[in-house]
């Protein structure tokens, strides 16, 4: 009899349950992991997040499934405690179950994660080859993988180099038959700018890696600077399959830079037109500076309804000196935004405020730029100095790293960088109120309703919840924290404190 693997998304509501921070995750990530090992083990997928399972229900599901191996996937650092809750629960049911943790957070913070005794192996990097090789090893059918694993060996921790899947064209499609995939298609993952343009819809991510060096971004650390992409023809075939099987009418592409690499992405859009797929699509992360006229026309012809572009700042000095953004003339971006909109495509624009060394006047200029750049919807993010980024090192060197960043717990609502000119509270408050003022002014709110797929009443509830969530728990002052490592046992408490705000 084959051994059994259960692949799990833990439930984010084990940490906190509010509309501002919980997300539905794309089941394709664990769906592909299932597909690459299903010939060697029996695989079940348990999306405790989608099913909103309580910890007790999760425990019961584990007791019923009796897995030999459990793979737990965790996307973001903010939710680290739910990884440990899931792992501890698995071990409490059967201590002999092998627990393997993976995901973006684990890739970045493997040294923290492996300290938890309920986790036997961390996957560092892209997991398809690692999981297969590890399971073969555990089954006694192969050697231990040489890349992508972090594990304890007696008192020491073995850290292998990060694993990368160089050739994405060799990856299988997700094991759709192991997922209740129709459920993911029939309702919006989350209302707002990233929703499916039309139901049923699905999320897709077809590329990995980013060639740029934006100082705040972890993507190069997570998946390297080489942009890799799936075979366009294979993506088209999968879309056609999903259309036929699940009736999907729209796609949200979650790639970091949907238009890179250019050649393959143009080919994909050309094929979407040629094959008359008749799918509405949007890209949640678009490198606006690579868009030429050919791209713009192909977008329109292939069914694009919206793009979210990462402008980050309205100030050229900030783009050049603090972010290292490949936008060399921010003044030209309003025109480019207008060119996209002329093709009937909405544009949302992302900005970051509260960067290390940014002046209060520069922050105000970015807000002004956001207001007049012509985008249909603008989002402000507070700079969070994530581990493995140049911004983290920069902030540390400048002595402006707020206390919370020393911890692995992060909360996206609150600024953590400090300055002589502004406080984290200033930036967090400005973010919420300027977002509210700019996007929901009379004459603009109706457009946002369209893009978000919400009524004005629903949007007003979200606005209120966002304002209400800003009951500020500031990180300790920088001088108390720089260089100080918080003991691990405080982590969970800190995350909870921040979530209570
Ligand atoms: C798409 C995406 C999303 C999607 C969901 C993605 C999903 N898979 O369901 C949505 C829109 C929901 C989302 C939401 C958020 N996201 Co996001 N997201 C991404 C993005 C662009 C890609 C992630 C992805 O799907 N990659 C493709 C899959 C295949 O890769 P993967 O998840 O890494 O999985 C591989 C390995 O990690 C490993 N693996 C994963 N699980 C397992 C399990 C086992 C057992 C094994 C062996 C291996 C393994 O193998 C997989 C295959 O190779 C990343 C940036 C990036 N490039 O990583 C940001 C990113 C992860 N997101 C980020 C953030 C901040 C958020 C939000 C907080 C957004 C916000 N600011 O409000 C929310 C929080 C969601 C949450 N609750 O955790 C940050 C995280 C920073 C951090 N360290 O915490 C990132 C890094 C973006 C950035 N540039 O900073 N996100």
XYZ file of C-alpha atoms and ligand atoms in Angstrom:
592
model
C 0.000 0.000 0.000
C 1.214 3.512 -0.847
C 2.115 5.895 1.947
C -0.051 8.971 2.325
C 0.773 12.679 2.023
C -1.646 15.434 2.998
C -0.898 18.918 1.665
C -2.311 21.667 3.830
C -3.078 25.358 3.772
C -3.656 26.316 7.421
C -6.578 28.608 8.213
C -5.593 32.288 8.483
C -8.480 32.830 10.883
C -6.597 30.844 13.521
C -4.565 34.027 13.813
C -7.139 36.699 13.134
C -10.424 37.019 11.399
C -10.939 40.365 9.760
C -11.741 41.416 6.230
C -8.671 43.596 6.016
C -6.097 40.839 6.202
C -7.472 37.383 5.398
C -7.152 36.036 1.864
C -8.124 32.987 -0.091
C -5.004 31.325 -1.419
C -4.605 29.923 -4.875
C -4.871 26.118 -4.589
C -2.678 25.696 -7.661
C 0.506 25.983 -5.588
C -0.261 22.865 -3.566
C -2.105 21.411 -6.566
C 1.136 21.329 -8.580
C 3.060 19.910 -5.610
C 0.437 17.157 -5.419
C 0.776 16.479 -9.151
C 4.521 15.933 -8.989
C 4.358 13.260 -6.269
C 1.055 11.514 -6.810
C 2.686 8.563 -8.569
C 4.793 7.754 -5.497
C 2.357 8.508 -2.633
C -1.388 8.850 -2.164
C -2.115 12.552 -1.940
C -4.904 14.495 -0.284
C -5.264 18.256 -0.304
C -6.703 19.978 2.733
C -7.312 23.694 2.305
C -8.275 24.499 5.889
C -8.320 28.172 4.923
C -10.860 27.813 2.123
C -12.966 25.454 4.241
C -12.596 27.699 7.287
C -11.809 24.717 9.521
C -11.373 25.307 13.230
C -8.229 23.867 14.777
C -10.367 21.137 16.321
C -11.879 20.269 12.937
C -8.374 20.254 11.478
C -7.251 17.870 14.222
C -10.185 15.573 13.417
C -9.377 15.702 9.702
C -5.801 14.648 10.482
C -6.990 11.858 12.771
C -9.253 10.590 9.966
C -6.652 10.894 7.224
C -3.821 9.226 9.197
C -1.119 10.628 6.920
C 2.478 9.464 6.931
C 3.618 12.856 5.688
C 2.071 16.293 5.973
C 3.235 19.216 3.843
C 2.170 22.615 5.143
C 2.350 25.669 2.917
C 2.615 29.160 4.326
C 2.744 32.207 2.104
C 3.451 35.232 4.251
C 5.349 36.053 7.395
C 2.415 37.733 9.063
C 0.739 34.341 9.354
C 3.719 32.367 10.686
C 1.878 31.309 13.891
C -0.694 29.297 11.916
C 2.071 27.186 10.419
C 3.167 26.204 13.923
C -0.409 25.621 15.055
C -0.960 23.267 12.133
C 2.342 21.443 12.681
C 1.757 21.036 16.419
C -1.721 19.723 15.767
C -0.418 17.140 13.284
C 2.187 15.945 15.780
C -0.353 15.855 18.622
C -2.438 13.425 16.577
C 0.536 11.251 15.649
C 4.096 12.230 16.602
C 5.529 9.939 13.932
C 3.980 11.906 11.048
C 6.733 13.668 9.118
C 5.977 17.383 8.836
C 7.397 19.331 5.881
C 6.954 23.103 5.752
C 7.249 25.224 2.624
C 6.189 28.515 1.097
C 7.523 32.039 0.769
C 7.778 32.604 4.518
C 9.618 29.333 5.030
C 12.021 30.090 2.172
C 12.896 33.408 3.762
C 12.849 32.447 7.442
C 13.892 28.797 7.376
C 16.280 29.331 10.295
C 13.393 30.392 12.529
C 10.980 27.807 11.251
C 13.281 24.814 11.750
C 13.649 25.731 15.425
C 10.096 24.482 15.897
C 10.277 20.871 16.946
C 7.003 19.967 15.300
C 8.555 20.719 11.903
C 10.920 18.067 10.555
C 11.923 19.584 7.211
C 11.783 23.053 5.710
C 11.701 23.475 1.965
C 13.902 26.408 0.996
C 12.836 27.677 -2.400
C 10.752 26.087 -5.128
C 9.422 22.802 -3.896
C 8.451 20.605 -6.808
C 11.754 18.716 -7.129
C 12.526 18.953 -3.413
C 9.271 17.355 -2.294
C 9.553 14.534 -4.778
C 13.164 13.761 -3.902
C 12.520 14.031 -0.170
C 9.575 11.639 -0.325
C 11.607 9.180 -2.393
C 14.327 9.415 0.255
C 11.847 8.872 3.088
C 10.405 5.915 1.186
C 13.889 4.462 0.948
C 13.941 4.849 -2.817
C 16.544 7.546 -3.318
C 19.241 9.720 -1.761
C 18.581 12.816 0.326
C 18.092 15.889 -1.905
C 21.152 18.124 -2.197
C 19.282 21.424 -2.553
C 16.213 22.994 -0.996
C 16.125 21.325 2.422
C 16.757 22.646 5.906
C 16.582 20.129 8.743
C 17.947 19.292 12.163
C 20.652 16.690 12.566
C 21.292 16.170 16.258
C 22.164 19.583 17.655
C 22.996 21.174 14.360
C 20.846 22.512 11.566
C 21.713 21.520 7.995
C 21.012 24.310 5.517
C 21.078 23.327 1.895
C 21.146 25.960 -0.859
C 17.853 27.284 -2.181
C 16.118 25.159 -4.815
C 15.045 26.664 -8.138
C 13.092 25.005 -10.917
C 15.044 26.334 -13.885
C 12.639 25.062 -16.507
C 9.012 25.813 -15.730
C 7.899 24.124 -18.928
C 8.504 20.740 -17.307
C 5.977 21.355 -14.506
C 2.652 19.548 -14.669
C -0.715 21.255 -14.287
C -2.202 21.195 -10.801
C -3.888 17.951 -9.772
C -7.320 19.442 -10.468
C -9.077 16.203 -9.607
C -7.730 16.378 -6.046
C -9.119 19.885 -5.583
C -12.683 20.979 -5.265
C -11.659 23.489 -7.925
C -15.134 24.588 -8.997
C -15.648 26.147 -5.563
C -12.608 28.377 -6.071
C -13.969 29.522 -9.435
C -17.555 30.226 -8.502
C -17.008 32.950 -5.955
C -14.586 35.838 -5.800
C -11.394 35.052 -3.960
C -11.708 38.489 -2.458
C -13.592 41.533 -3.624
C -11.508 44.507 -4.633
C -8.986 45.209 -7.326
C -7.703 41.601 -7.504
C -11.089 39.953 -7.917
C -11.961 37.797 -10.903
C -13.226 40.102 -13.683
C -16.180 37.772 -14.216
C -17.387 34.583 -12.547
C -16.516 31.775 -12.780
C -12.892 32.859 -12.727
C -9.509 31.545 -11.726
C -6.129 32.728 -10.561
C -3.003 31.897 -12.532
C 0.691 32.512 -12.059
C 2.807 31.485 -15.008
C 6.208 33.057 -14.366
C 8.755 33.194 -11.555
C 11.727 35.449 -10.827
C 12.333 39.147 -11.435
C 15.343 40.799 -13.086
C 14.941 44.108 -11.244
C 16.429 45.192 -7.954
C 13.709 47.216 -6.220
C 15.054 47.657 -2.729
C 11.832 46.801 -0.841
C 11.061 43.608 -2.714
C 11.789 40.034 -1.657
C 11.111 38.427 -4.993
C 14.753 38.208 -6.137
C 15.583 36.492 -2.831
C 12.618 34.161 -3.147
C 12.900 33.157 -6.760
C 15.986 34.762 -8.254
C 16.612 37.425 -10.893
C 16.049 35.281 -13.937
C 12.472 35.671 -15.176
C 11.264 32.195 -16.107
C 7.940 31.413 -17.726
C 5.772 28.479 -18.708
C 5.323 27.547 -22.338
C 2.625 29.906 -23.740
C 0.975 27.105 -25.742
C 0.689 24.972 -22.592
C -0.884 27.861 -20.676
C -3.441 28.267 -23.465
C -4.225 24.579 -23.354
C -4.759 24.756 -19.605
C -7.042 27.776 -19.936
C -9.052 25.932 -22.562
C -9.317 22.935 -20.229
C -10.452 25.152 -17.324
C -12.995 26.816 -19.586
C -14.454 23.504 -20.620
C -14.303 21.794 -17.220
C -15.131 24.666 -14.866
C -16.747 27.181 -17.196
C -14.219 29.880 -16.366
C -14.809 33.220 -18.023
C -12.008 35.241 -16.501
C -8.492 35.038 -15.098
C -6.558 37.115 -12.603
C -2.843 36.717 -13.279
C -0.878 37.073 -10.056
C 2.615 37.150 -11.588
C 5.039 39.656 -10.071
C 5.643 41.232 -13.487
C 3.034 39.889 -15.841
C 4.657 41.366 -18.976
C 8.037 39.704 -18.459
C 9.715 37.999 -20.191
C 8.396 40.130 -23.055
C 8.754 37.653 -25.928
C 6.836 34.843 -24.252
C 4.180 37.135 -22.812
C 3.485 38.702 -26.199
C 3.284 35.196 -27.615
C 0.771 34.260 -24.913
C -1.430 37.269 -25.687
C -1.190 36.562 -29.420
C -2.315 32.987 -28.810
C -5.165 34.159 -26.591
C -6.395 36.250 -29.529
C -5.772 33.620 -32.188
C -7.481 30.879 -30.197
C -10.489 33.131 -29.569
C -10.527 32.157 -25.923
C -12.890 34.975 -25.102
C -11.602 35.282 -21.564
C -11.549 38.510 -19.597
C -8.326 38.915 -17.711
C -6.449 41.239 -15.445
C -2.869 41.354 -14.198
C -2.288 42.072 -10.521
C 1.369 43.034 -11.025
C 2.394 44.787 -14.220
C 5.711 46.378 -15.167
C 4.279 49.457 -16.855
C 7.664 50.573 -18.192
C 7.926 47.585 -20.546
C 4.561 48.224 -22.213
C 4.954 49.290 -25.825
C 2.176 49.896 -28.370
C 2.240 46.286 -29.505
C 1.649 45.116 -25.924
C -1.144 47.641 -25.440
C -2.946 46.490 -28.588
C -2.495 42.831 -27.721
C -3.846 43.477 -24.225
C -6.968 45.045 -25.639
C -7.500 42.359 -28.265
C -6.941 39.454 -25.859
C -9.539 40.575 -23.299
C -7.588 42.546 -20.723
C -9.917 44.532 -18.470
C -7.459 45.899 -15.929
C -3.884 46.104 -14.736
C -2.299 47.027 -11.447
C 0.935 48.865 -12.049
C 3.711 49.367 -9.550
C 4.791 52.998 -9.646
C 5.888 53.095 -5.967
C 6.637 56.818 -5.761
C 5.776 60.089 -7.425
C 9.251 61.428 -6.705
C 12.119 60.631 -9.065
C 14.772 60.945 -6.319
C 12.968 58.335 -4.255
C 12.646 56.020 -7.265
C 16.340 56.398 -8.148
C 18.083 56.657 -4.799
C 15.905 54.727 -2.375
C 14.053 52.162 -4.489
C 16.249 51.683 -7.567
C 13.131 51.423 -9.701
C 13.503 50.925 -13.450
C 11.157 53.909 -14.051
C 13.515 56.577 -15.322
C 10.941 59.347 -15.847
C 7.948 59.241 -13.534
C 6.623 62.322 -15.319
C 5.833 60.158 -18.371
C 3.695 57.670 -16.468
C 0.401 59.610 -16.536
C 0.548 59.526 -20.343
C 1.215 55.788 -20.330
C -1.687 55.257 -17.921
C -3.937 57.216 -20.293
C -2.797 55.059 -23.240
C -3.846 51.928 -21.352
C -7.198 53.435 -20.384
C -7.844 54.527 -23.992
C -8.065 50.823 -24.775
C -10.850 50.361 -22.245
C -8.577 48.911 -19.569
C -8.680 50.199 -15.997
C -5.453 51.014 -14.188
C -4.764 50.660 -10.478
C -1.463 52.066 -9.235
C 0.575 50.997 -6.198
C 2.639 53.396 -4.119
C 4.872 52.913 -1.091
C 5.315 55.574 1.579
C 7.501 55.787 4.675
C 10.714 54.574 3.043
C 14.090 54.939 4.775
C 15.420 58.438 4.169
C 12.215 59.693 2.561
C 11.244 63.185 3.651
C 7.757 64.125 4.794
C 7.534 66.487 1.798
C 8.393 63.587 -0.548
C 5.695 61.455 1.014
C 3.211 64.299 0.476
C 4.394 64.665 -3.150
C 3.776 60.977 -3.783
C 0.252 61.328 -2.433
C -0.317 64.338 -4.703
C 1.082 62.437 -7.700
C -1.176 59.476 -6.938
C -4.148 61.784 -6.926
C -3.406 63.325 -10.322
C -1.668 60.488 -12.215
C -4.963 59.453 -13.773
C -5.141 55.921 -12.339
C -8.655 54.693 -11.666
C -7.670 53.432 -8.239
C -4.578 54.025 -6.110
C -3.179 51.934 -3.288
C -0.688 53.079 -0.682
C 1.501 50.611 1.145
C 3.522 51.463 4.189
C 7.174 50.489 3.692
C 7.898 47.277 5.589
C 11.600 46.399 5.719
C 11.365 42.700 4.938
C 14.243 40.349 5.617
C 16.374 39.545 2.596
C 15.758 42.939 0.974
C 18.193 45.774 0.379
C 15.745 48.090 2.092
C 16.113 46.112 5.282
C 19.906 46.479 5.152
C 19.594 50.134 4.205
C 17.260 50.896 7.113
C 19.472 49.011 9.512
C 22.590 50.860 8.389
C 20.790 54.183 8.639
C 19.575 53.323 12.137
C 15.929 53.833 11.181
C 14.669 50.293 11.596
C 11.683 50.229 13.958
C 11.476 47.456 16.516
C 8.808 45.314 14.905
C 11.067 44.570 11.957
C 13.565 42.784 14.155
C 10.816 40.297 14.737
C 9.528 38.059 11.993
C 5.963 39.160 12.741
C 4.836 41.936 10.422
C 1.568 43.754 10.049
C 1.011 45.571 6.789
C -1.050 48.328 8.303
C 1.748 49.807 10.341
C 4.918 51.589 9.326
C 8.046 50.344 11.036
C 10.684 52.693 9.731
C 11.387 55.759 11.821
C 12.533 59.225 10.799
C 13.285 62.568 12.404
C 10.524 64.058 10.286
C 7.699 61.564 10.693
C 6.634 58.710 12.900
C 5.262 55.299 11.881
C 1.938 56.566 13.183
C 2.018 59.556 10.797
C 2.603 57.315 7.793
C 0.031 54.682 8.738
C -2.606 57.293 9.407
C -1.838 59.232 6.232
C -2.057 56.022 4.195
C -5.544 55.167 5.343
C -7.026 58.645 5.120
C -5.447 59.612 1.785
C -6.497 56.270 0.276
C -9.980 57.003 1.489
C -9.988 60.639 0.320
C -8.550 60.044 -3.167
C -10.371 56.891 -4.234
C -13.800 57.514 -2.824
C -14.355 61.131 -3.704
C -17.653 61.827 -5.473
C -17.180 61.076 -9.159
C -14.465 58.480 -8.447
C -16.164 56.092 -6.091
C -18.478 54.823 -8.850
C -15.476 53.745 -10.941
C -13.960 51.945 -7.956
C -17.307 50.180 -7.403
C -17.069 48.886 -10.979
C -13.518 47.684 -10.602
C -14.077 46.126 -7.185
C -17.432 44.603 -8.080
C -19.008 46.118 -4.987
C -21.935 48.360 -4.234
C -21.335 51.773 -2.657
C -22.712 50.392 0.636
C -20.243 47.480 0.564
C -17.376 49.812 -0.267
C -18.357 52.138 2.545
C -18.300 49.212 4.973
C -14.786 48.294 3.780
C -13.685 51.907 4.171
C -15.006 52.016 7.700
C -13.406 48.686 8.609
C -10.101 49.946 7.217
C -10.297 53.148 9.242
C -11.393 51.259 12.346
C -8.536 48.781 12.001
C -6.106 51.614 12.522
C -6.012 51.624 16.276
C -2.360 52.084 16.469
C 0.055 49.904 18.429
C 3.384 51.530 17.603
C 6.546 49.458 17.526
C 9.033 50.340 20.243
C 11.269 53.302 19.431
C 14.209 52.489 17.188
C 16.939 53.127 19.743
C 15.470 50.488 22.047
C 15.450 47.852 19.360
C 18.217 48.121 16.848
C 20.451 45.092 17.057
C 18.290 43.479 19.689
C 16.960 40.043 18.861
C 13.613 39.277 20.334
C 13.311 35.855 21.942
C 11.294 33.440 19.796
C 8.628 32.857 22.433
C 7.459 36.456 22.103
C 6.645 36.162 18.450
C 3.152 34.839 18.702
C 2.260 37.321 21.407
C 3.551 40.185 19.302
C 1.553 39.144 16.225
C -1.576 38.948 18.328
C -0.931 42.311 19.897
C -0.549 43.892 16.467
C -3.682 42.230 15.184
C -5.614 43.643 18.086
C -4.053 46.867 17.033
C 0.354 35.633 -5.875
C 0.677 36.232 -4.540
C -0.362 36.409 -3.652
C -1.774 35.863 -3.870
C -1.924 34.404 -3.372
C -0.830 33.469 -3.786
C -1.138 32.023 -3.525
N -0.198 31.157 -3.831
O -2.190 31.657 -3.114
C -2.630 36.790 -2.968
C -3.148 37.921 -3.806
C -3.799 36.133 -2.255
C -1.563 37.309 -2.028
C -1.871 37.914 -0.853
C -0.923 38.476 -0.024
N 0.382 38.634 -0.286
Co 1.282 37.867 -1.750
N 2.295 37.279 -3.169
C 1.995 36.631 -4.226
C 3.257 36.448 -5.087
C 3.248 37.506 -6.177
C 3.414 35.056 -5.681
C 3.188 33.904 -4.715
C 2.948 32.638 -5.489
O 1.836 32.174 -5.623
N 3.995 32.091 -6.102
C 3.909 30.896 -6.915
C 4.004 29.668 -6.049
C 4.052 28.436 -6.906
O 5.194 29.812 -5.336
P 5.274 29.670 -3.752
O 4.017 30.067 -3.102
O 6.521 30.286 -3.287
O 5.403 28.083 -3.592
C 6.583 27.423 -3.959
C 7.558 27.280 -2.794
O 7.418 28.269 -1.819
C 7.336 25.919 -2.300
N 6.260 25.618 -1.384
C 5.147 26.302 -1.084
N 4.407 25.605 -0.204
C 5.026 24.446 0.014
C 4.695 23.366 0.822
C 5.556 22.280 0.867
C 5.198 21.106 1.701
C 6.746 22.280 0.111
C 7.668 21.122 0.146
C 7.082 23.372 -0.700
C 6.208 24.438 -0.718
O 7.067 25.217 -3.487
C 6.191 26.015 -4.298
C 6.392 25.645 -5.724
O 7.714 25.875 -6.144
C 4.371 36.696 -4.018
C 5.712 37.167 -4.535
C 6.533 35.962 -4.945
N 7.068 35.987 -6.122
O 6.666 35.000 -4.215
C 3.698 37.698 -3.105
C 4.116 37.754 -1.649
C 4.307 36.376 -1.115
N 2.932 38.348 -1.020
C 3.220 39.175 -0.091
C 2.248 39.849 0.669
C 2.766 40.904 1.577
C 0.903 39.544 0.579
C -0.239 40.187 1.355
C 0.014 40.529 2.799
C -0.709 41.383 0.514
C -0.875 42.693 1.154
N 0.145 43.484 1.209
O -1.919 43.006 1.573
C -1.332 39.109 1.252
C -1.272 38.124 2.428
C -1.838 36.781 2.124
C -1.700 35.806 3.271
N -2.707 35.676 4.064
O -0.672 35.183 3.486
C 4.711 39.323 0.099
C 5.141 38.515 1.326
C 6.141 39.168 2.185
C 6.355 38.324 3.402
N 7.550 37.783 3.558
O 5.508 38.120 4.187
C 5.264 38.773 -1.255
C 6.626 38.119 -1.144
C 5.281 39.953 -2.231
C 6.406 40.938 -2.032
N 7.006 41.372 -3.094
O 6.768 41.367 -1.018
N -0.304 37.142 -2.514
